[in-house]
CSV table of C-alpha atoms in Angstrom, one decimal:
chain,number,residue,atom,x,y,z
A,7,UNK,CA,0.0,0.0,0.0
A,8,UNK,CA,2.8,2.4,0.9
A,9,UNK,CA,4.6,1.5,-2.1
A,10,UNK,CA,1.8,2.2,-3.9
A,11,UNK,CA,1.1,5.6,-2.8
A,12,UNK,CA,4.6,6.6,-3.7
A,13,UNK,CA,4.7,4.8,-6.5
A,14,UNK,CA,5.7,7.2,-9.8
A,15,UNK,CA,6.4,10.5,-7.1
A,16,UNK,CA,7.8,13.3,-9.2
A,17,UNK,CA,8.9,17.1,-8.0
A,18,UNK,CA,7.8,19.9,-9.3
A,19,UNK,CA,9.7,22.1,-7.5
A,20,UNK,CA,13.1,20.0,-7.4
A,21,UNK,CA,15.7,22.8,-6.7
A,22,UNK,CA,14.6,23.0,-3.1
A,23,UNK,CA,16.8,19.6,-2.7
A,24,UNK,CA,19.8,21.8,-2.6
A,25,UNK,CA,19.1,22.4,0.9
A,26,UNK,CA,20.3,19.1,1.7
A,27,UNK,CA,23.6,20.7,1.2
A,28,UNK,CA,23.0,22.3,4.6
A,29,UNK,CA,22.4,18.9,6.4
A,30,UNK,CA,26.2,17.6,6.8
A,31,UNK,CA,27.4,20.9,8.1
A,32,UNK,CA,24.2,20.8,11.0
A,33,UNK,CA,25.7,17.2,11.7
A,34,UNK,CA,29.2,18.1,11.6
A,35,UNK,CA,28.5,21.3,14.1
A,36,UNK,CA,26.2,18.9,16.4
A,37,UNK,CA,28.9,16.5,17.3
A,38,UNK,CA,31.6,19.3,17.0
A,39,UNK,CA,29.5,20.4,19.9
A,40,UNK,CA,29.0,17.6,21.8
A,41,UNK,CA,33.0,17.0,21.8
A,42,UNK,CA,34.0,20.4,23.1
A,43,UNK,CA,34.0,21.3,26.4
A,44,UNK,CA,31.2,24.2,26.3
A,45,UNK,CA,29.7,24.0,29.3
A,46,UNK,CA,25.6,23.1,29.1
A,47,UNK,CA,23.0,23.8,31.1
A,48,UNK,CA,21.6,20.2,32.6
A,49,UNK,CA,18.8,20.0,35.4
A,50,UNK,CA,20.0,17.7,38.1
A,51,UNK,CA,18.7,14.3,37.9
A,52,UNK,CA,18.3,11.5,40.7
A,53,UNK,CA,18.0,8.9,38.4
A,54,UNK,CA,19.5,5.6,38.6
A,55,UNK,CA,22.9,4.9,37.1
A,56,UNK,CA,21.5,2.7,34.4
A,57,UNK,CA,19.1,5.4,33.9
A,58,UNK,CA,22.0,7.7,33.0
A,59,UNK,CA,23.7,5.3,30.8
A,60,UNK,CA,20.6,5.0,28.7
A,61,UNK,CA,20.0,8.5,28.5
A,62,UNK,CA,23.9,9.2,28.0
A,63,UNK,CA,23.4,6.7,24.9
A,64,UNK,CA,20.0,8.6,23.3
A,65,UNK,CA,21.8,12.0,23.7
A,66,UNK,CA,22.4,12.3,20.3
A,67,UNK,CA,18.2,11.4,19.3
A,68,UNK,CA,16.6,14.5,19.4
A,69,UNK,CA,19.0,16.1,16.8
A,70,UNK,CA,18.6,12.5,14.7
A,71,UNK,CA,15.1,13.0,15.0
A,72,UNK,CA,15.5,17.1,14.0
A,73,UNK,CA,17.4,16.1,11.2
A,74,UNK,CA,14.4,13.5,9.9
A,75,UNK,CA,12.4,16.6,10.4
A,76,UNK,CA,14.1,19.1,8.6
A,77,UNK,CA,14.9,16.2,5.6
A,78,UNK,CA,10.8,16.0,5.3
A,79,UNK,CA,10.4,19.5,5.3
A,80,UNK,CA,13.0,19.7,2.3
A,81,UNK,CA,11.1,16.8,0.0
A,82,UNK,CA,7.3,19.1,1.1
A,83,UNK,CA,8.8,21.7,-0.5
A,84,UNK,CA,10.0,19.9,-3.4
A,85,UNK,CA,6.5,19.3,-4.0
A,86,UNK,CA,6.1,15.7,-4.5
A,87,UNK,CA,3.3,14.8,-7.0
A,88,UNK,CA,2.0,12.2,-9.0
A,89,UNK,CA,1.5,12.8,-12.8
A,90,UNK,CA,-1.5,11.3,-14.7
A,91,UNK,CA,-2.0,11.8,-18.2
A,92,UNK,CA,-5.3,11.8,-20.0
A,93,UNK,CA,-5.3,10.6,-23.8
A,94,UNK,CA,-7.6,11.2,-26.6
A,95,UNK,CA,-8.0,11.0,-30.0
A,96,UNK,CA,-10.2,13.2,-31.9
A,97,UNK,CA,-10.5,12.7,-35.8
A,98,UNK,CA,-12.3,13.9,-38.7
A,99,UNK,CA,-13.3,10.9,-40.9
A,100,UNK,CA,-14.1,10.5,-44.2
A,101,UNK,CA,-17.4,9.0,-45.4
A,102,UNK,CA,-16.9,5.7,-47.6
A,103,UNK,CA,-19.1,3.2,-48.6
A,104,UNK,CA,-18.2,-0.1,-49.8
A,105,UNK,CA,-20.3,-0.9,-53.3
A,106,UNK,CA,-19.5,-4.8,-53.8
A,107,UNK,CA,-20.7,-7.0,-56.7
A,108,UNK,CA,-22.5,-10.1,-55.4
A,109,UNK,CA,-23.5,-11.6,-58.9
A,110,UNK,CA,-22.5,-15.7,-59.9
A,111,UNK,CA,-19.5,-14.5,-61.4
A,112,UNK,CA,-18.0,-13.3,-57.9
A,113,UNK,CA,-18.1,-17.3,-57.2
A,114,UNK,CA,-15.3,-17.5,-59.6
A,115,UNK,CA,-11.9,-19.1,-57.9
A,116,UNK,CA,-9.6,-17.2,-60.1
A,117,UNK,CA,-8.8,-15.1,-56.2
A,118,UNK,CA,-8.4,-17.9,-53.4
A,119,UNK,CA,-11.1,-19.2,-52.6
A,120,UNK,CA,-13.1,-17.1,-55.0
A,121,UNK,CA,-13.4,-13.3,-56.1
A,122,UNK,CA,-16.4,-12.6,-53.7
A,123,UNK,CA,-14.4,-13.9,-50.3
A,124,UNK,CA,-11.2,-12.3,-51.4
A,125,UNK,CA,-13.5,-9.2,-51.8
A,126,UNK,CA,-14.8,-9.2,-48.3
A,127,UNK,CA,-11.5,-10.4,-46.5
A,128,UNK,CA,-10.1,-7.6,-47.5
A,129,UNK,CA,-12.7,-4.9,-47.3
A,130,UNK,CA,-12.4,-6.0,-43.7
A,131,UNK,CA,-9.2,-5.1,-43.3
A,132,UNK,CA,-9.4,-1.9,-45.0
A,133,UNK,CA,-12.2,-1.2,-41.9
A,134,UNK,CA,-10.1,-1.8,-39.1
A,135,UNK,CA,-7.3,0.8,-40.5
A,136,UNK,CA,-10.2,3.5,-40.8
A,137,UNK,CA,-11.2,4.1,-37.1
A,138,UNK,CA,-12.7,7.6,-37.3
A,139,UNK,CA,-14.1,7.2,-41.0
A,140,UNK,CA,-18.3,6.5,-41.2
A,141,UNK,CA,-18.5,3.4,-43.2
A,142,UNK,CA,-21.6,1.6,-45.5
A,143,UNK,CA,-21.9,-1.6,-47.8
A,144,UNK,CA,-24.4,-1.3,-50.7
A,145,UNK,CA,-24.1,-5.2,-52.5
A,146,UNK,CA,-25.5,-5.5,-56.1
A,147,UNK,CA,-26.1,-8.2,-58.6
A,148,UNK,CA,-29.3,-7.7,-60.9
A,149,UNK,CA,-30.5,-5.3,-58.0
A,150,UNK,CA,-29.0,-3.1,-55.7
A,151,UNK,CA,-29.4,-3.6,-51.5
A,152,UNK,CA,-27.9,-1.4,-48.5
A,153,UNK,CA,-26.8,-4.2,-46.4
A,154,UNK,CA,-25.1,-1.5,-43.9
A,155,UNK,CA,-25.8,2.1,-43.4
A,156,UNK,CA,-23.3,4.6,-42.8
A,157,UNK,CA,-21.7,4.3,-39.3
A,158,UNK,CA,-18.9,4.8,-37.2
A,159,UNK,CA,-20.0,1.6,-35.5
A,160,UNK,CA,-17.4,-0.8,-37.3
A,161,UNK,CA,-17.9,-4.0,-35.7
A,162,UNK,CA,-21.5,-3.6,-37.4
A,163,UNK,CA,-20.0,-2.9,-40.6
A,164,UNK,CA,-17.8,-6.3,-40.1
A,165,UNK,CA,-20.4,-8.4,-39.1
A,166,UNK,CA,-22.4,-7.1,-42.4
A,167,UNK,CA,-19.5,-7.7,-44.8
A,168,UNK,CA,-19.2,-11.8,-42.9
A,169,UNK,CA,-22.7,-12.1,-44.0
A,170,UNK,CA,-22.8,-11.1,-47.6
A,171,UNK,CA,-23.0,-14.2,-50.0
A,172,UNK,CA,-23.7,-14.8,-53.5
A,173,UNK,CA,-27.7,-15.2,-53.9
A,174,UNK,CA,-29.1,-12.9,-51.8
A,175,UNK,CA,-30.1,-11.0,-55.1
A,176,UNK,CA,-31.5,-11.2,-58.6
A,177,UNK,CA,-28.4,-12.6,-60.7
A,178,UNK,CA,-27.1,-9.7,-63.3
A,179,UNK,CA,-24.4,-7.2,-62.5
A,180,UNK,CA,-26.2,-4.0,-61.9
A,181,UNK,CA,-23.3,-1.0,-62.2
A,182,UNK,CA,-25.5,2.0,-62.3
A,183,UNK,CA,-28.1,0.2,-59.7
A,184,UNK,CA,-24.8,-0.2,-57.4
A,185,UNK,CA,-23.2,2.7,-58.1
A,186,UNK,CA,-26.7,5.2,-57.2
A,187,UNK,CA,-28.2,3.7,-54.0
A,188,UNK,CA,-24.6,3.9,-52.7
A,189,UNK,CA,-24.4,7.7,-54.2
A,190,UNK,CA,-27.7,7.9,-52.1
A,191,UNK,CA,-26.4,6.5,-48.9
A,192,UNK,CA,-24.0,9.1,-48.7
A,193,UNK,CA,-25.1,12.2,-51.0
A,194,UNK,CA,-26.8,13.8,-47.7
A,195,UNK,CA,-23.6,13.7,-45.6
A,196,UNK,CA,-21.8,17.2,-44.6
A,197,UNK,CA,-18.4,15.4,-44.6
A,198,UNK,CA,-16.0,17.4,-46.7
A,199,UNK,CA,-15.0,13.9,-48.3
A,200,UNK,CA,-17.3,11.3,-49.6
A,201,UNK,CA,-15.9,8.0,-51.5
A,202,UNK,CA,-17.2,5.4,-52.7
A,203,UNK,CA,-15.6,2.0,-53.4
A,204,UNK,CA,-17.2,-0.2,-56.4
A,205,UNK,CA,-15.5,-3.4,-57.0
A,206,UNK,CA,-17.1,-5.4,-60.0
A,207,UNK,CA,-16.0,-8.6,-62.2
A,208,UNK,CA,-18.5,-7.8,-65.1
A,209,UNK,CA,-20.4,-5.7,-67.7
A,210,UNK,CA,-23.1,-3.4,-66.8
A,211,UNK,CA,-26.3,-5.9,-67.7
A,212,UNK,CA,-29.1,-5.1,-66.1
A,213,UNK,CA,-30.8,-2.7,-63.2
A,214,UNK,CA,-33.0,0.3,-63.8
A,215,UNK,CA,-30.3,3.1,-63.9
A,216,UNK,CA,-27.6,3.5,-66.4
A,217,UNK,CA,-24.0,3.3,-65.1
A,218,UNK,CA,-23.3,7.3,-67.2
A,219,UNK,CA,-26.4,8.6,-65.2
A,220,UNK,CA,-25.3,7.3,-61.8
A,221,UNK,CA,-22.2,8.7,-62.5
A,222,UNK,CA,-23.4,12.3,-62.9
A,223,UNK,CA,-25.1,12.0,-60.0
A,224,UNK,CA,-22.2,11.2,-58.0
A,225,UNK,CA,-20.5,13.9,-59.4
A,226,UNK,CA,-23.1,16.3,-58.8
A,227,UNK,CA,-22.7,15.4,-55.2
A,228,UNK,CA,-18.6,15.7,-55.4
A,229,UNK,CA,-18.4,12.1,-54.3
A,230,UNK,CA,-15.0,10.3,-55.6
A,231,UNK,CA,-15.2,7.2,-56.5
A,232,UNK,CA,-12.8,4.5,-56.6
A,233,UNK,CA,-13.6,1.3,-58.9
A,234,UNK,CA,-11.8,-2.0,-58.9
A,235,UNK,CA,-11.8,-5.0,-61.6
A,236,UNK,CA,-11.7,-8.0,-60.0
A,237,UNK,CA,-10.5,-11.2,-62.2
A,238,UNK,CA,-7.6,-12.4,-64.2
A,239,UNK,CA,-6.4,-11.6,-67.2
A,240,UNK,CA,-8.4,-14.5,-69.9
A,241,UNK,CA,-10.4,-17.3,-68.8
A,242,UNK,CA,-11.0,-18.1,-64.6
A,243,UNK,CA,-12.4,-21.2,-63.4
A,244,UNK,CA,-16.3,-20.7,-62.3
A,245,UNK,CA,-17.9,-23.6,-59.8
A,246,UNK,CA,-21.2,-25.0,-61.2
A,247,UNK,CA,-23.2,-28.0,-59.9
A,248,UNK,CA,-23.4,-31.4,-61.3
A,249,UNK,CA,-27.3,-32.9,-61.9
A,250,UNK,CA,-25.9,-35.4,-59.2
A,251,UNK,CA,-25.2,-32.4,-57.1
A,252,UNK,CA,-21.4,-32.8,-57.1
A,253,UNK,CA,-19.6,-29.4,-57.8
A,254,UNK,CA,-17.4,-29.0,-60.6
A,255,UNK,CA,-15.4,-26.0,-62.2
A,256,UNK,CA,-15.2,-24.8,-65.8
A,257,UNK,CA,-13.1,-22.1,-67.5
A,258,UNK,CA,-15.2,-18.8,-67.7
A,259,UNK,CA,-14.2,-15.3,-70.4
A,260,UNK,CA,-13.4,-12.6,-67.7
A,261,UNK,CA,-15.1,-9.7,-69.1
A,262,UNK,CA,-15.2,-6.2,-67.2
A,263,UNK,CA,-15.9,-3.0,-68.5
A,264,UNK,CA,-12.6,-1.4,-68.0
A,265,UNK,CA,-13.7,2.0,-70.2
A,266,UNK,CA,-16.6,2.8,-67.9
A,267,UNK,CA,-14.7,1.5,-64.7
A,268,UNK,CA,-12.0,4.4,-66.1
A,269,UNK,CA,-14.7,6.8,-67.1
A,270,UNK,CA,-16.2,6.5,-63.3
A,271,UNK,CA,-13.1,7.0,-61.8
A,272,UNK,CA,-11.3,9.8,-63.6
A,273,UNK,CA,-14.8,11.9,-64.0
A,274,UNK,CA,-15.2,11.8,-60.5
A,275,UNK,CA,-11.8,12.0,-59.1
A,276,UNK,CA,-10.9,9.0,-58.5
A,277,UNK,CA,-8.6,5.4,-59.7
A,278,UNK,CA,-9.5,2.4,-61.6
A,279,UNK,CA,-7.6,-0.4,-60.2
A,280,UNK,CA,-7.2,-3.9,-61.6
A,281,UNK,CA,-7.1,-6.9,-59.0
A,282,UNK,CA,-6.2,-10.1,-60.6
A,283,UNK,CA,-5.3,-11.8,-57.8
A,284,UNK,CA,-5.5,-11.8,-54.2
A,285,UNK,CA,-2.3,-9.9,-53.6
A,286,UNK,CA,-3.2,-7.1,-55.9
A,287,UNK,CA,-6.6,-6.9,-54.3
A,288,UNK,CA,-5.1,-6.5,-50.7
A,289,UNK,CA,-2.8,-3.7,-52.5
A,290,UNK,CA,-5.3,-1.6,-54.2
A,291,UNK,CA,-7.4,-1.2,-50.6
A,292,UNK,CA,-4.1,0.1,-49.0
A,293,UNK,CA,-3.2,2.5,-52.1
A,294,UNK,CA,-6.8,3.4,-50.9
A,295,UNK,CA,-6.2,3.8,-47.7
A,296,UNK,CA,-3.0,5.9,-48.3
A,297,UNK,CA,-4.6,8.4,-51.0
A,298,UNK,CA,-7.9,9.0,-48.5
A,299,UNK,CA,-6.3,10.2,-45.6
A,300,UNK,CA,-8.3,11.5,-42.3
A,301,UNK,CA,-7.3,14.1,-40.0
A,302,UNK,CA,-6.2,12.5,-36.6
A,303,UNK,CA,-5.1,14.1,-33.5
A,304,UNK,CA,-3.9,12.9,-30.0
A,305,UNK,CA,-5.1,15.0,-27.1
A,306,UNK,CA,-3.4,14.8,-23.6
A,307,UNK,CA,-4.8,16.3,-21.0
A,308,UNK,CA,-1.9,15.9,-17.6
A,309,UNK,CA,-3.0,16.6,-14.1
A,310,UNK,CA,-0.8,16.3,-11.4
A,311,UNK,CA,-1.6,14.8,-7.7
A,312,UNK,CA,-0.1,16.6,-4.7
A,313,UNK,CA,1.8,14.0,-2.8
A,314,UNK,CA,3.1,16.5,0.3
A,315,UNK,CA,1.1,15.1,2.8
A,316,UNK,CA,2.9,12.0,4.0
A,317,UNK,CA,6.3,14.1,4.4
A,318,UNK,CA,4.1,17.1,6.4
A,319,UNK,CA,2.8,14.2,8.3
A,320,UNK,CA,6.5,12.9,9.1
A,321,UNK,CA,8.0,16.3,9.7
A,322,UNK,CA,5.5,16.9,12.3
A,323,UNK,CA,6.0,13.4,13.5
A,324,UNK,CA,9.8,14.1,14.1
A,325,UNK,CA,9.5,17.2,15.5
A,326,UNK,CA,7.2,15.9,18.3
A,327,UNK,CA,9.4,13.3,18.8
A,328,UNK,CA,12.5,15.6,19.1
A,329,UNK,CA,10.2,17.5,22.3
A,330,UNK,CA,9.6,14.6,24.0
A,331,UNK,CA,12.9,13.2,23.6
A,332,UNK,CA,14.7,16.4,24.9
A,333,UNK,CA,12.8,18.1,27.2
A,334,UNK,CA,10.4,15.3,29.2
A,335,UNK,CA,12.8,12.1,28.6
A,336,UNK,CA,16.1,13.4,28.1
A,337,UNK,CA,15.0,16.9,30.3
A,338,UNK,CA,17.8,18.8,28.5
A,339,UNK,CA,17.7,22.2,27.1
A,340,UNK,CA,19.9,23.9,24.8
């Protein structure tokens, strides 16, 4: 407990230990004193003779105990104190939602294990390295779904990324449904900067708005957007189910739209980025990460804890001791 208490004891006021200078010429003149013969003044005593021995032994105690006194008076003045430091981090996120193609083609296994898991493993990640930013998923295939509002919430956001899956739409690859219900999840927001992420493996085949108009809109709301192309370069093996329900794989033509991935992404201020394989995928969401940046700053707040009492405490302690010591026990006066 005591060790505790002291425990991290700093001084703010640390040139006051120069008095300890003082303390070995006090000492010095004490027994100086004590070995001259200068007379003293000493009431008579009828004490016993052991008496006197054990007095003539604790002669020196009261200047002992002045000198504990007088060294806890030095470390009160010191001013010991404790310092604890209060930490914050205040910062000014971006807005970004995560537009991710769910169609059959995302099954493909061209990425390990296929495009659609490689997709969310790594939107994950790109998540947990944006701690101040307000995030969304919009998922589209022949439709387009909000499977996450914006918010700062991000174990939400994760837990809605683990349960996307191919299926949970109409099949098709709906760019311009995609790329406008995630231009309206975020068109409202007074950040300064809005992103969007679309990552796709296909063509533009279906939905009820054109990929050119959802782009204007986007820009009309000064929201960047970012696309990625996900597949190889060729052919990529797509999964497909036997009549006797065993699964087997067959090679697939990768087609995306790379001019209207390009067009999206330079009209609005953006990057097209080609992932053809996991490692490129994983790189394009840290470029990301790096060219979006958010304003961070650490706060620290220090408050300090006066720790003088325990050395008043012994002063006074020492003092009182030095009294009883020389005038009732020892009954000497100077």
């Amino acid at each position: 407990m005591l060790f505790d208490y002291f425990k991290n004891i700093e001084f703010g006021q640390p040139y006051f230990f120069v008095l300890f200078a003082i303390l070995p010429f006090l000492i010095y003149g004490h027994f100086r004193y004590f070995n001259s013969s200068a007379a003293s003044i000493r009431v008579s005593s009828t004490a016993a003779p052991g008496l006197k021995t054990w007095k003539s032994a604790a002669k020196h105690l009261p200047f002992i105990f002045r000198v504990f006194a007088l060294s806890a008076i030095i470390f009160t003045l010191a001013k010991p104190q404790t310092r604890n430091v209060e930490q914050r981090t205040e910062g000014e996120g971006i807005e970004v939602v995560l537009c991710i193609d769910v169609s059959g083609s995302m099954t493909a296994q061209d990425l390990t294990p296929n495009r659609l898991e490689a997709a969310k493993s790594v939107a994950i990640d790109f998540v947990n390295r944006r701690p101040t930013d307000r995030i969304g998923i919009v998922i589209f295939a022949g439709e387009s779904f909000t499977q996450c509002p914006l918010t700062t919430d991000h174990n939400v956001v994760i837990a809605a990324i683990k349960n996307i899956r191919n299926g949970l739409l109409v099949d098709g690859t709906a760019i311009g449904s995609g790329l406008s219900t995630s231009v309206d999840r975020i068109r409202n927001s007074k950040s300064k900067s809005k992103v969007i992420i679309l990552l796709t493996d296909g063509e533009n085949n279906g939905g009820l708005i054109d990929p050119q108009t959802a782009k204007e809109i986007a820009k009309a709301f000064a929201i960047k957007v970012y696309t990625i192309g996900v597949g190889t370069i060729g052919e990529a093996p797509m999964p497909y189910r036997n009549p006797d329900g065993s699964i087997s794989t067959r090679m697939q033509k990768v087609a995306i739209d790379e001019p209207l991935m390009q067009q999206i992404a330079t009209e609005t201020g953006g990057r097209y980025f080609r992932a053809t394989d996991n490692n490129s995928l994983a790189e394009i969401y840290t470029s990301i990460d790096k060219l979006e940046k958010t304003k961070v700053e650490v706060i620290k707040n220090v408050h300090f804890k006066n720790k003088f009492l325990p050395f008043v405490a012994a002063a006074i302690f020492f003092l009182m001791l030095e009294i009883v010591f020389r005038y009732l026990l020892l009954r000497k006066f100077p």
